[in-house]
PDB file of C-alpha atoms in Angstrom:
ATOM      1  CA  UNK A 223     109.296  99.892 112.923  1.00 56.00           C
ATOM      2  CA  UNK A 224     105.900  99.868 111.562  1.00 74.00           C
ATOM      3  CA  UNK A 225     105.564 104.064 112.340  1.00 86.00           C
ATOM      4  CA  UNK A 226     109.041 104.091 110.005  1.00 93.00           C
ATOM      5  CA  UNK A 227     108.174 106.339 107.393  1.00 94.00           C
ATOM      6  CA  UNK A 228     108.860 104.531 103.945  1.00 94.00           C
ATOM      7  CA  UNK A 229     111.290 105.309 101.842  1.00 94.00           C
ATOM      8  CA  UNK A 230     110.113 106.331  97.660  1.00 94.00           C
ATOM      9  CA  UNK A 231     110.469 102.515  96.378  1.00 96.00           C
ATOM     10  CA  UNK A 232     108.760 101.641  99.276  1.00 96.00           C
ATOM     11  CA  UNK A 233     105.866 103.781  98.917  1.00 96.00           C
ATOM     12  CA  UNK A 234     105.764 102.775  94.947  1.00 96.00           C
ATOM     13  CA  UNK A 235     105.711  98.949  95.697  1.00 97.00           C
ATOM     14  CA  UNK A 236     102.970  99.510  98.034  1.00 96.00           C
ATOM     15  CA  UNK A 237     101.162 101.932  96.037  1.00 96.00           C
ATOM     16  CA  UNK A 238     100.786  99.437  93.142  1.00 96.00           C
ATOM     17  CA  UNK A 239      99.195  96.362  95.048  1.00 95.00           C
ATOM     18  CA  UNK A 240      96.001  98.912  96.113  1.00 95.00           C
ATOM     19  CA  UNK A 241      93.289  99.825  93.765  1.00 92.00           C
ATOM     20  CA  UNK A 242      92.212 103.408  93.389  1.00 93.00           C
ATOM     21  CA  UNK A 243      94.484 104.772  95.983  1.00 96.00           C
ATOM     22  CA  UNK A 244      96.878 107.233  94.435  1.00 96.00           C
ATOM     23  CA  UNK A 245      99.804 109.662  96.236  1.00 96.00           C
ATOM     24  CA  UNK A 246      99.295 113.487  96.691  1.00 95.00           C
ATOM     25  CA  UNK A 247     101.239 115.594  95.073  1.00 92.00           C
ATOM     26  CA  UNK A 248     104.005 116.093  97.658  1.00 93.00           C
ATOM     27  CA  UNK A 249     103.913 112.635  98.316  1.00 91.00           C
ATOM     28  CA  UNK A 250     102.797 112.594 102.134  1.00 95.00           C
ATOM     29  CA  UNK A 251      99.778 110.646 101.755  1.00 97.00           C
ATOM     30  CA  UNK A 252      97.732 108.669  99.526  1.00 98.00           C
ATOM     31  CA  UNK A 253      94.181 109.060  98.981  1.00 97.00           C
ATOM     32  CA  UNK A 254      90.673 107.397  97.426  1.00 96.00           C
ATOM     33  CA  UNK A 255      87.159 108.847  96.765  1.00 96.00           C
ATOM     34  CA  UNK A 256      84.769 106.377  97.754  1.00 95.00           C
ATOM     35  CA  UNK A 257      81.173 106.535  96.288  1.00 94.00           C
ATOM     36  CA  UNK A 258      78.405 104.665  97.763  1.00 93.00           C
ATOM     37  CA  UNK A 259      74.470 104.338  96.685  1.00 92.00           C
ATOM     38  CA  UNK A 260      73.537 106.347  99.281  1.00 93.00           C
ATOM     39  CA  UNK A 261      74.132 107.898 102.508  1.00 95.00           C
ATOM     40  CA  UNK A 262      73.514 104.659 104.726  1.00 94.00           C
ATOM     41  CA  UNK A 263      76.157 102.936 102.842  1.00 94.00           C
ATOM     42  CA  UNK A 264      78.777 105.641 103.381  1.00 94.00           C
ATOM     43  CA  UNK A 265      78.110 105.930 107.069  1.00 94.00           C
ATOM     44  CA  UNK A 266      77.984 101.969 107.511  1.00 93.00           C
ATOM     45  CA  UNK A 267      81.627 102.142 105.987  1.00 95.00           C
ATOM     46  CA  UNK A 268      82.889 104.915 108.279  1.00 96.00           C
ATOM     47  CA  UNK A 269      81.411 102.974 110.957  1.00 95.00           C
ATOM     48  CA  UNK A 270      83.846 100.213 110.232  1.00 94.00           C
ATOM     49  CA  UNK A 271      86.575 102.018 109.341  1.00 95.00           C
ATOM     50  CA  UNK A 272      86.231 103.596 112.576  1.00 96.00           C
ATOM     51  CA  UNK A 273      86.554 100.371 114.333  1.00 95.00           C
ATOM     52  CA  UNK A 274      89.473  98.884 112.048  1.00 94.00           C
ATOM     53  CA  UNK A 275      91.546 102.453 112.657  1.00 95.00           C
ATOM     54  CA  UNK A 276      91.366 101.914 116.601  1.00 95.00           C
ATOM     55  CA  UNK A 277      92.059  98.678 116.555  1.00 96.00           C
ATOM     56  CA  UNK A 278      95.153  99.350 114.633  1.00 94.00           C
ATOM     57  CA  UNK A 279      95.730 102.728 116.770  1.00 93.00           C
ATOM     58  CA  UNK A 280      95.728 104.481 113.112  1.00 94.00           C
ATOM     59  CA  UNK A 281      93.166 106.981 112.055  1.00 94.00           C
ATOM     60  CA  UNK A 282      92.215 108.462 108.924  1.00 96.00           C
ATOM     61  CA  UNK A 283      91.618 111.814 107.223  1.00 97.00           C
ATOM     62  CA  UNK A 284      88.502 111.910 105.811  1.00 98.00           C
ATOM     63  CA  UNK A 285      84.903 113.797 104.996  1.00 97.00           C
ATOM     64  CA  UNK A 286      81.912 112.985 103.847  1.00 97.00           C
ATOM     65  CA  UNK A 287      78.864 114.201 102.147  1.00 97.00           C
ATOM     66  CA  UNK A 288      75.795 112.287 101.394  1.00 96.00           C
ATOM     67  CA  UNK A 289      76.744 109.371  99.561  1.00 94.00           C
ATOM     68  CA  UNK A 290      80.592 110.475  98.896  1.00 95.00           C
ATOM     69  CA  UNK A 291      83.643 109.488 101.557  1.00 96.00           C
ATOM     70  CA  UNK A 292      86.797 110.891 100.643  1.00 97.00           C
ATOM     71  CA  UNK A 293      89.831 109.658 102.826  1.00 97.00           C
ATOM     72  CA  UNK A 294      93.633 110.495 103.088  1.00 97.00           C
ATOM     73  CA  UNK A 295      96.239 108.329 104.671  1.00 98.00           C
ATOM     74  CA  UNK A 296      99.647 109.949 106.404  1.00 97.00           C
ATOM     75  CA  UNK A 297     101.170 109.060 109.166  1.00 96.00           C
ATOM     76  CA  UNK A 298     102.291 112.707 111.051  1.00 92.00           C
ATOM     77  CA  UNK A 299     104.356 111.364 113.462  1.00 91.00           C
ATOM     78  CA  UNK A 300     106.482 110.007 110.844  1.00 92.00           C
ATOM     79  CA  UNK A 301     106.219 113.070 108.687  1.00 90.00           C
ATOM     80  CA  UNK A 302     104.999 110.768 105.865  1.00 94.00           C
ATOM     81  CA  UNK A 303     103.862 107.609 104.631  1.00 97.00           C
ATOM     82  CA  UNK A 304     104.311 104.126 106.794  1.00 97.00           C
ATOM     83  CA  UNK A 305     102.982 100.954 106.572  1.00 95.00           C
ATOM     84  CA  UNK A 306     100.242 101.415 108.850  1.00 96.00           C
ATOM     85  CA  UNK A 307      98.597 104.000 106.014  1.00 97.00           C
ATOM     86  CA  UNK A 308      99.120 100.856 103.815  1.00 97.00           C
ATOM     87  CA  UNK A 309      97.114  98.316 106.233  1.00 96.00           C
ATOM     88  CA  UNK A 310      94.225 100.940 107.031  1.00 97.00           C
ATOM     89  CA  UNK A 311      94.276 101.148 103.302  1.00 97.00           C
ATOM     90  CA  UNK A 312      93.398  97.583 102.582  1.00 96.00           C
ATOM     91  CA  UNK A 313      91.429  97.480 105.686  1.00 95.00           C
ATOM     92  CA  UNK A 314      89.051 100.284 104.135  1.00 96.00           C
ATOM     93  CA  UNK A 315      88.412  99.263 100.547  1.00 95.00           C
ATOM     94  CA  UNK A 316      87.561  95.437 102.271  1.00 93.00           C
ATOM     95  CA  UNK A 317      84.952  98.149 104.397  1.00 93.00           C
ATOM     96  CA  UNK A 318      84.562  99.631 101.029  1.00 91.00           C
ATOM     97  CA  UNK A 319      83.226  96.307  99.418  1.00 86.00           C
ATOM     98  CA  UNK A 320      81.356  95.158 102.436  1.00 82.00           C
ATOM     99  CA  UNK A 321      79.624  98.241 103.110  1.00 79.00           C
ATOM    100  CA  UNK A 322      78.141  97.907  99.032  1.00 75.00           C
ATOM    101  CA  UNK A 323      80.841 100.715  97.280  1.00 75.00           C
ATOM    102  CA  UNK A 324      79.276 101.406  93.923  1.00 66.00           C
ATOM    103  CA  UNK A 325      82.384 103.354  92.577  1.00 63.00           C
ATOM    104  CA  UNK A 326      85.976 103.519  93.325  1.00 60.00           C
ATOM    105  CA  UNK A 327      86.395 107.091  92.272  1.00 57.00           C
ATOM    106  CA  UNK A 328      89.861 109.086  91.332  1.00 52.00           C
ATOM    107  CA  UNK A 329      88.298 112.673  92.113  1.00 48.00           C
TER     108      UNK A 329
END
């Protein structure tokens, strides 16, 4: 159930409780630009990302250079979104916070 890929509403009504995150533009993932003060900062939060995504068996999409992570969420099994892109969501901007984010960036 939790691999189900959500339905539009669904997606929506999930989309709206997260800060930052917004859908890509054929609506298969969602995605956040993460800034940090410097490059410690964004490897500390990929560090714990890393750890929240195994323990939830779901792992991001993501890149980063220097200071900047960016990160997209899809499930591909499901061809889409599913909840589990919603937890590892909320699991990364609580990394994001921890880890000292200085910006929340759209692009």
């Amino acid at each position: 159930m939790i691999r189900q890929k959500l339905d539009d509403a669904a997606v929506s009504a999930r989309l709206a409780e997260l800060q930052g995150w917004t859908l890509v533009k054929d609506g298969s993932a969602i995605e956040k630009h993460f800034v940090f003060n410097d490059f410690r900062q964004a490897f500390g939060f990929m560090t714990q990302c890393a750890l929240a995504a195994e323990k939830i068996d779901h792992h991001p999409e993501w890149s980063n250079v220097y200071r900047k992570v960016h990160v997209q969420l899809t499930t591909h099994s499901a061809h889409g979104l599913t909840e589990l892109d919603f937890q590892l969501a909320v699991l990364m901007d609580m990394a994001g916070r921890d880890a000292g984010v200085s910006v929340f960036a759209a692009d």
